[in-house]
Amino acid sequence: MEQYSIAIDGPAGSGKSSVSKEIAKILNIVYIDTGAMYRTVGLYCLRNHINLDNAEEIEKALQNIDMKITLSEGKQTIYLNGEDVTETIRTQQAGKAASDVAVIYAVREKLVQIQRELSKGHSVIMDGRDIGTNVLPHATVKIYLNASVEQRTNRRCHELMLLGKEYNKKRIEYEIIQRDENDKNRKYNPLKKAEDAIEIDNSNMDMEQTIKTILNIIKQKINV
Ligand code: DC
């Protein structure tokens, strides 16, 4: 079968990564998590006390970041200057720092190049904010996965509860709204639905239903 690519974009907490991982398994294709790359740059900046409002400082820092990504058996592993940071970047703090560094053109340029390289030579499902609009503008299938702020807040609270962590629901809701604002209103490649993307609002769907809906859309386009 011909190679194909699936772009999944949408706001934080819409379930993009869980859904993409599962679909990658079902279709036996490569999953690429682009948010992890912005998180890695964010983590480097946090660790090195770089001012996240200072584009020049971040651009300089970028020269000291050697990012390597391996894709094996459906799992993406990401290395920052030789250290495996795949798990370390999964914090709220690194997510916020990722959203801050993602406004800078030089950061996006470097990461988009890596993402396009990684997508070559095999069928992929890639998730992020600008995949359908910028990274893979000719993707075979484009999905914009959305959900209400209320539902995304509830999901995040539920995750934290399962982890046994304390949380403040109002604070989580505020952070989600802030992240949406930051990602949608930046100058370069902001979060938005590509013209030819199919929007799915999964506020009232569980994971299984969301996966089923997306798989049906994929099957209409590709003979998988
Ligand atoms: O998907 P995530 O929560 O891991 O992404 C973290 C941040 O990285 C997100 O708020 C904005 C940025 N990002 C981006 O600008 N473009 C992408 N393709 C992926 C993520």
mmCIF file of C-alpha atoms and ligand atoms in Angstrom:
data_model
loop_
_atom_site.group_PDB
_atom_site.id
_atom_site.type_symbol
_atom_site.label_atom_id
_atom_site.label_comp_id
_atom_site.label_asym_id
_atom_site.label_seq_id
_atom_site.Cartn_x
_atom_site.Cartn_y
_atom_site.Cartn_z
ATOM 1 C CA MET A 1 0.000 0.000 0.000
ATOM 2 C CA GLU A 2 1.131 3.552 -0.673
ATOM 3 C CA GLN A 3 2.537 5.589 2.186
ATOM 4 C CA TYR A 4 0.106 7.929 3.851
ATOM 5 C CA SER A 5 0.113 10.520 6.620
ATOM 6 C CA ILE A 6 -2.467 11.475 9.200
ATOM 7 C CA ALA A 7 -2.365 14.901 10.864
ATOM 8 C CA ILE A 8 -4.102 15.344 14.215
ATOM 9 C CA ASP A 9 -4.281 18.889 15.552
ATOM 10 C CA GLY A 10 -6.201 20.421 18.406
ATOM 11 C CA PRO A 11 -5.973 22.162 21.772
ATOM 12 C CA ALA A 12 -4.335 20.794 24.931
ATOM 13 C CA GLY A 13 -6.396 18.080 26.570
ATOM 14 C CA SER A 14 -8.481 17.091 23.559
ATOM 15 C CA GLY A 15 -6.974 13.602 23.724
ATOM 16 C CA LYS A 16 -4.836 13.882 20.580
ATOM 17 C CA SER A 17 -1.863 11.923 21.860
ATOM 18 C CA SER A 18 -3.794 9.031 23.453
ATOM 19 C CA VAL A 19 -5.926 8.668 20.347
ATOM 20 C CA SER A 20 -2.960 8.957 17.956
ATOM 21 C CA LYS A 21 -0.937 6.365 19.873
ATOM 22 C CA GLU A 22 -3.796 3.900 19.733
ATOM 23 C CA ILE A 23 -4.494 4.479 16.038
ATOM 24 C CA ALA A 24 -0.779 4.045 15.277
ATOM 25 C CA LYS A 25 -0.941 0.642 16.982
ATOM 26 C CA ILE A 26 -4.090 -0.426 15.155
ATOM 27 C CA LEU A 27 -2.774 0.622 11.728
ATOM 28 C CA ASN A 28 0.780 -0.441 12.513
ATOM 29 C CA ILE A 29 2.236 2.934 11.530
ATOM 30 C CA VAL A 30 4.665 5.356 13.189
ATOM 31 C CA TYR A 31 3.402 7.837 15.802
ATOM 32 C CA ILE A 32 5.171 11.193 16.066
ATOM 33 C CA ASP A 33 4.462 13.420 19.069
ATOM 34 C CA THR A 34 5.559 16.947 18.099
ATOM 35 C CA GLY A 35 4.532 18.515 21.430
ATOM 36 C CA ALA A 36 7.325 16.491 23.057
ATOM 37 C CA MET A 37 9.863 18.428 20.980
ATOM 38 C CA TYR A 38 8.583 21.836 22.150
ATOM 39 C CA ARG A 39 8.485 20.470 25.702
ATOM 40 C CA THR A 40 12.142 19.442 25.409
ATOM 41 C CA VAL A 41 13.165 22.977 24.391
ATOM 42 C CA GLY A 42 10.981 24.283 27.256
ATOM 43 C CA LEU A 43 12.655 21.917 29.723
ATOM 44 C CA TYR A 44 16.129 23.036 28.645
ATOM 45 C CA CYS A 45 15.109 26.681 29.186
ATOM 46 C CA LEU A 46 13.610 25.968 32.622
ATOM 47 C CA ARG A 47 16.704 24.067 33.738
ATOM 48 C CA ASN A 48 19.022 26.812 32.514
ATOM 49 C CA HIS A 49 16.965 29.686 33.933
ATOM 50 C CA ILE A 50 16.337 31.213 30.538
ATOM 51 C CA ASN A 51 13.791 33.997 30.498
ATOM 52 C CA LEU A 52 10.808 32.617 28.592
ATOM 53 C CA ASP A 53 9.771 36.129 27.543
ATOM 54 C CA ASN A 54 13.130 36.819 25.918
ATOM 55 C CA ALA A 55 13.251 35.586 22.324
ATOM 56 C CA GLU A 56 16.934 36.390 21.927
ATOM 57 C CA GLU A 57 17.924 34.332 24.970
ATOM 58 C CA ILE A 58 15.849 31.397 23.757
ATOM 59 C CA GLU A 59 17.316 31.595 20.268
ATOM 60 C CA LYS A 60 20.810 31.498 21.770
ATOM 61 C CA ALA A 61 19.875 28.550 23.964
ATOM 62 C CA LEU A 62 18.655 26.684 20.899
ATOM 63 C CA GLN A 63 22.243 26.399 19.678
ATOM 64 C CA ASN A 64 23.089 24.386 22.799
ATOM 65 C CA ILE A 65 20.259 21.942 22.333
ATOM 66 C CA ASP A 66 20.999 18.676 20.619
ATOM 67 C CA MET A 67 17.679 16.871 20.201
ATOM 68 C CA LYS A 68 17.521 13.251 19.088
ATOM 69 C CA ILE A 69 14.386 11.227 18.567
ATOM 70 C CA THR A 70 14.050 7.503 18.099
ATOM 71 C CA LEU A 71 10.905 5.776 16.912
ATOM 72 C CA SER A 72 10.740 2.101 17.685
ATOM 73 C CA GLU A 73 7.881 -0.301 18.277
ATOM 74 C CA GLY A 74 5.363 2.527 18.286
ATOM 75 C CA LYS A 75 7.201 4.393 21.020
ATOM 76 C CA GLN A 76 8.915 7.744 20.628
ATOM 77 C CA THR A 77 11.941 8.381 22.825
ATOM 78 C CA ILE A 78 13.397 11.873 23.002
ATOM 79 C CA TYR A 79 16.924 12.819 24.059
ATOM 80 C CA LEU A 80 18.135 16.224 25.183
ATOM 81 C CA ASN A 81 21.916 16.449 24.870
ATOM 82 C CA GLY A 82 22.152 12.694 25.294
ATOM 83 C CA GLU A 83 19.729 12.405 28.242
ATOM 84 C CA ASP A 84 16.453 10.514 27.813
ATOM 85 C CA VAL A 85 13.827 13.126 28.817
ATOM 86 C CA THR A 86 10.745 11.283 27.487
ATOM 87 C CA GLU A 87 9.155 11.134 30.956
ATOM 88 C CA THR A 88 10.718 14.282 32.466
ATOM 89 C CA ILE A 89 8.915 16.535 29.947
ATOM 90 C CA ARG A 90 5.435 15.322 30.935
ATOM 91 C CA THR A 91 4.866 17.992 33.597
ATOM 92 C CA GLN A 92 2.460 20.939 33.552
ATOM 93 C CA GLN A 93 5.476 23.234 33.914
ATOM 94 C CA ALA A 94 7.237 21.830 30.848
ATOM 95 C CA GLY A 95 3.949 22.073 28.929
ATOM 96 C CA LYS A 96 3.617 25.754 29.772
ATOM 97 C CA ALA A 97 7.284 26.395 28.895
ATOM 98 C CA ALA A 98 6.711 24.518 25.601
ATOM 99 C CA SER A 99 3.823 26.814 24.734
ATOM 100 C CA ASP A 100 6.028 29.852 25.515
ATOM 101 C CA VAL A 101 9.013 28.785 23.407
ATOM 102 C CA ALA A 102 6.679 27.719 20.582
ATOM 103 C CA VAL A 103 5.942 31.372 19.729
ATOM 104 C CA ILE A 104 9.533 31.864 18.545
ATOM 105 C CA TYR A 105 10.160 31.457 14.846
ATOM 106 C CA ALA A 106 13.672 29.967 15.172
ATOM 107 C CA VAL A 107 12.344 27.288 17.525
ATOM 108 C CA ARG A 108 9.558 26.329 15.142
ATOM 109 C CA GLU A 109 11.905 26.321 12.171
ATOM 110 C CA LYS A 110 14.306 23.899 13.865
ATOM 111 C CA LEU A 111 11.580 21.564 15.127
ATOM 112 C CA VAL A 112 9.486 21.539 11.956
ATOM 113 C CA GLN A 113 12.562 20.464 10.015
ATOM 114 C CA ILE A 114 13.082 17.527 12.411
ATOM 115 C CA GLN A 115 9.379 16.620 12.151
ATOM 116 C CA ARG A 116 9.400 16.566 8.350
ATOM 117 C CA GLU A 117 12.555 14.447 8.338
ATOM 118 C CA LEU A 118 10.977 11.969 10.775
ATOM 119 C CA SER A 119 7.874 11.656 8.624
ATOM 120 C CA LYS A 120 9.806 10.461 5.568
ATOM 121 C CA GLY A 121 9.916 6.873 4.372
ATOM 122 C CA HIS A 122 6.916 5.432 6.225
ATOM 123 C CA SER A 123 3.247 6.012 6.993
ATOM 124 C CA VAL A 124 2.777 8.234 10.023
ATOM 125 C CA ILE A 125 0.251 9.720 12.375
ATOM 126 C CA MET A 126 1.567 12.991 13.771
ATOM 127 C CA ASP A 127 -0.094 15.127 16.418
ATOM 128 C CA GLY A 128 0.411 18.766 17.372
ATOM 129 C CA ARG A 129 -0.955 22.225 16.655
ATOM 130 C CA ASP A 130 0.240 23.032 13.119
ATOM 131 C CA ILE A 131 0.573 19.633 11.486
ATOM 132 C CA GLY A 132 -2.260 19.978 8.961
ATOM 133 C CA THR A 133 -1.610 23.674 8.318
ATOM 134 C CA ASN A 134 2.183 23.689 8.165
ATOM 135 C CA VAL A 135 4.244 20.573 8.902
ATOM 136 C CA LEU A 136 2.374 18.174 6.586
ATOM 137 C CA PRO A 137 0.187 20.424 4.411
ATOM 138 C CA HIS A 138 -0.429 17.495 2.026
ATOM 139 C CA ALA A 139 -1.371 14.989 4.724
ATOM 140 C CA THR A 140 -3.733 12.298 3.431
ATOM 141 C CA VAL A 141 -6.142 12.784 6.344
ATOM 142 C CA LYS A 142 -6.416 15.851 8.570
ATOM 143 C CA ILE A 143 -8.349 15.860 11.814
ATOM 144 C CA TYR A 144 -8.976 18.783 14.142
ATOM 145 C CA LEU A 145 -9.831 17.285 17.514
ATOM 146 C CA ASN A 146 -11.643 19.645 19.810
ATOM 147 C CA ALA A 147 -13.460 19.507 23.151
ATOM 148 C CA SER A 148 -15.014 22.065 25.474
ATOM 149 C CA VAL A 149 -12.875 23.752 28.133
ATOM 150 C CA GLU A 150 -15.128 22.165 30.751
ATOM 151 C CA GLN A 151 -14.550 18.629 29.472
ATOM 152 C CA ARG A 152 -10.813 19.126 29.039
ATOM 153 C CA THR A 153 -10.624 20.456 32.597
ATOM 154 C CA ASN A 154 -12.555 17.460 33.911
ATOM 155 C CA ARG A 155 -10.293 15.035 32.063
ATOM 156 C CA ARG A 156 -7.118 16.642 33.434
ATOM 157 C CA CYS A 157 -8.542 16.615 36.981
ATOM 158 C CA HIS A 158 -9.450 12.954 36.572
ATOM 159 C CA GLU A 159 -5.899 12.121 35.423
ATOM 160 C CA LEU A 160 -4.415 13.912 38.419
ATOM 161 C CA MET A 161 -6.838 12.178 40.754
ATOM 162 C CA LEU A 162 -5.796 8.778 39.364
ATOM 163 C CA LEU A 163 -2.169 9.746 39.979
ATOM 164 C CA GLY A 164 -3.075 10.593 43.578
ATOM 165 C CA LYS A 165 -2.025 14.217 43.067
ATOM 166 C CA GLU A 166 -3.698 17.241 44.611
ATOM 167 C CA TYR A 167 -5.226 19.779 42.260
ATOM 168 C CA ASN A 168 -7.318 22.890 42.104
ATOM 169 C CA LYS A 169 -10.015 22.664 39.442
ATOM 170 C CA LYS A 170 -10.270 26.431 38.938
ATOM 171 C CA ARG A 171 -6.492 26.641 38.483
ATOM 172 C CA ILE A 172 -6.500 23.812 35.911
ATOM 173 C CA GLU A 173 -9.325 25.486 33.986
ATOM 174 C CA TYR A 174 -7.405 28.777 34.015
ATOM 175 C CA GLU A 175 -4.242 27.066 32.713
ATOM 176 C CA ILE A 176 -6.171 25.407 29.881
ATOM 177 C CA ILE A 177 -7.708 28.733 28.831
ATOM 178 C CA GLN A 178 -4.296 30.430 28.972
ATOM 179 C CA ARG A 179 -2.671 27.688 26.905
ATOM 180 C CA ASP A 180 -5.439 27.940 24.264
ATOM 181 C CA GLU A 181 -4.934 31.711 24.091
ATOM 182 C CA ASN A 182 -1.173 31.363 23.756
ATOM 183 C CA ASP A 183 -1.339 28.639 21.091
ATOM 184 C CA LYS A 184 -4.144 30.243 19.048
ATOM 185 C CA ASN A 185 -2.885 33.805 19.038
ATOM 186 C CA ARG A 186 0.814 33.449 18.327
ATOM 187 C CA LYS A 187 2.176 34.931 15.113
ATOM 188 C CA TYR A 188 3.782 31.873 13.524
ATOM 189 C CA ASN A 189 1.714 28.793 12.738
ATOM 190 C CA PRO A 190 -0.898 29.219 15.443
ATOM 191 C CA LEU A 191 -3.306 26.472 16.413
ATOM 192 C CA LYS A 192 -6.153 26.485 13.919
ATOM 193 C CA LYS A 193 -8.165 24.055 11.886
ATOM 194 C CA ALA A 194 -6.736 23.501 8.406
ATOM 195 C CA GLU A 195 -9.308 24.329 5.729
ATOM 196 C CA ASP A 196 -9.414 20.726 4.591
ATOM 197 C CA ALA A 197 -9.416 19.198 8.099
ATOM 198 C CA ILE A 198 -12.418 17.417 9.548
ATOM 199 C CA GLU A 199 -13.353 18.758 12.956
ATOM 200 C CA ILE A 200 -14.447 16.368 15.671
ATOM 201 C CA ASP A 201 -15.767 17.648 18.964
ATOM 202 C CA ASN A 202 -15.297 14.786 21.407
ATOM 203 C CA SER A 203 -16.711 16.556 24.481
ATOM 204 C CA ASN A 204 -19.358 13.852 24.730
ATOM 205 C CA MET A 205 -17.295 10.912 23.518
ATOM 206 C CA ASP A 206 -14.958 8.583 25.342
ATOM 207 C CA MET A 207 -11.595 7.453 23.977
ATOM 208 C CA GLU A 208 -13.056 4.412 22.280
ATOM 209 C CA GLN A 209 -15.740 6.410 20.467
ATOM 210 C CA THR A 210 -13.215 9.042 19.413
ATOM 211 C CA ILE A 211 -10.882 6.376 17.993
ATOM 212 C CA LYS A 212 -13.765 4.697 16.159
ATOM 213 C CA THR A 213 -14.896 7.999 14.637
ATOM 214 C CA ILE A 214 -11.390 8.861 13.432
ATOM 215 C CA LEU A 215 -10.762 5.355 12.093
ATOM 216 C CA ASN A 216 -13.980 5.593 10.062
ATOM 217 C CA ILE A 217 -12.803 8.870 8.530
ATOM 218 C CA ILE A 218 -9.402 7.341 7.743
ATOM 219 C CA LYS A 219 -11.029 4.286 6.139
ATOM 220 C CA GLN A 220 -13.101 6.508 3.853
ATOM 221 C CA LYS A 221 -9.892 8.029 2.499
ATOM 222 C CA ILE A 222 -7.408 5.189 2.631
ATOM 223 C CA ASN A 223 -7.776 1.500 2.033
ATOM 224 C CA VAL A 224 -6.484 0.337 5.438
HETATM 225 O O1 DC B 1 0.742 18.724 22.844
HETATM 226 P P1 DC B 1 1.550 19.239 24.014
HETATM 227 O O2 DC B 1 0.698 19.643 25.186
HETATM 228 O O3 DC B 1 2.641 18.296 24.413
HETATM 229 O O4 DC B 1 2.277 20.581 23.450
HETATM 230 C C1 DC B 1 2.948 21.475 24.297
HETATM 231 C C2 DC B 1 3.020 22.847 23.652
HETATM 232 O O5 DC B 1 3.900 22.817 22.528
HETATM 233 C C3 DC B 1 1.714 23.406 23.096
HETATM 234 O O6 DC B 1 0.973 24.104 24.077
HETATM 235 C C4 DC B 1 2.175 24.321 21.990
HETATM 236 C C5 DC B 1 3.455 23.706 21.511
HETATM 237 N N1 DC B 1 3.278 22.963 20.257
HETATM 238 C C6 DC B 1 3.292 23.688 19.076
HETATM 239 O O7 DC B 1 3.382 24.914 19.102
HETATM 240 N N2 DC B 1 3.210 23.048 17.883
HETATM 241 C C7 DC B 1 3.093 21.716 17.822
HETATM 242 N N3 DC B 1 3.032 21.115 16.634
HETATM 243 C C8 DC B 1 3.051 20.960 19.015
HETATM 244 C C9 DC B 1 3.126 21.614 20.234
#
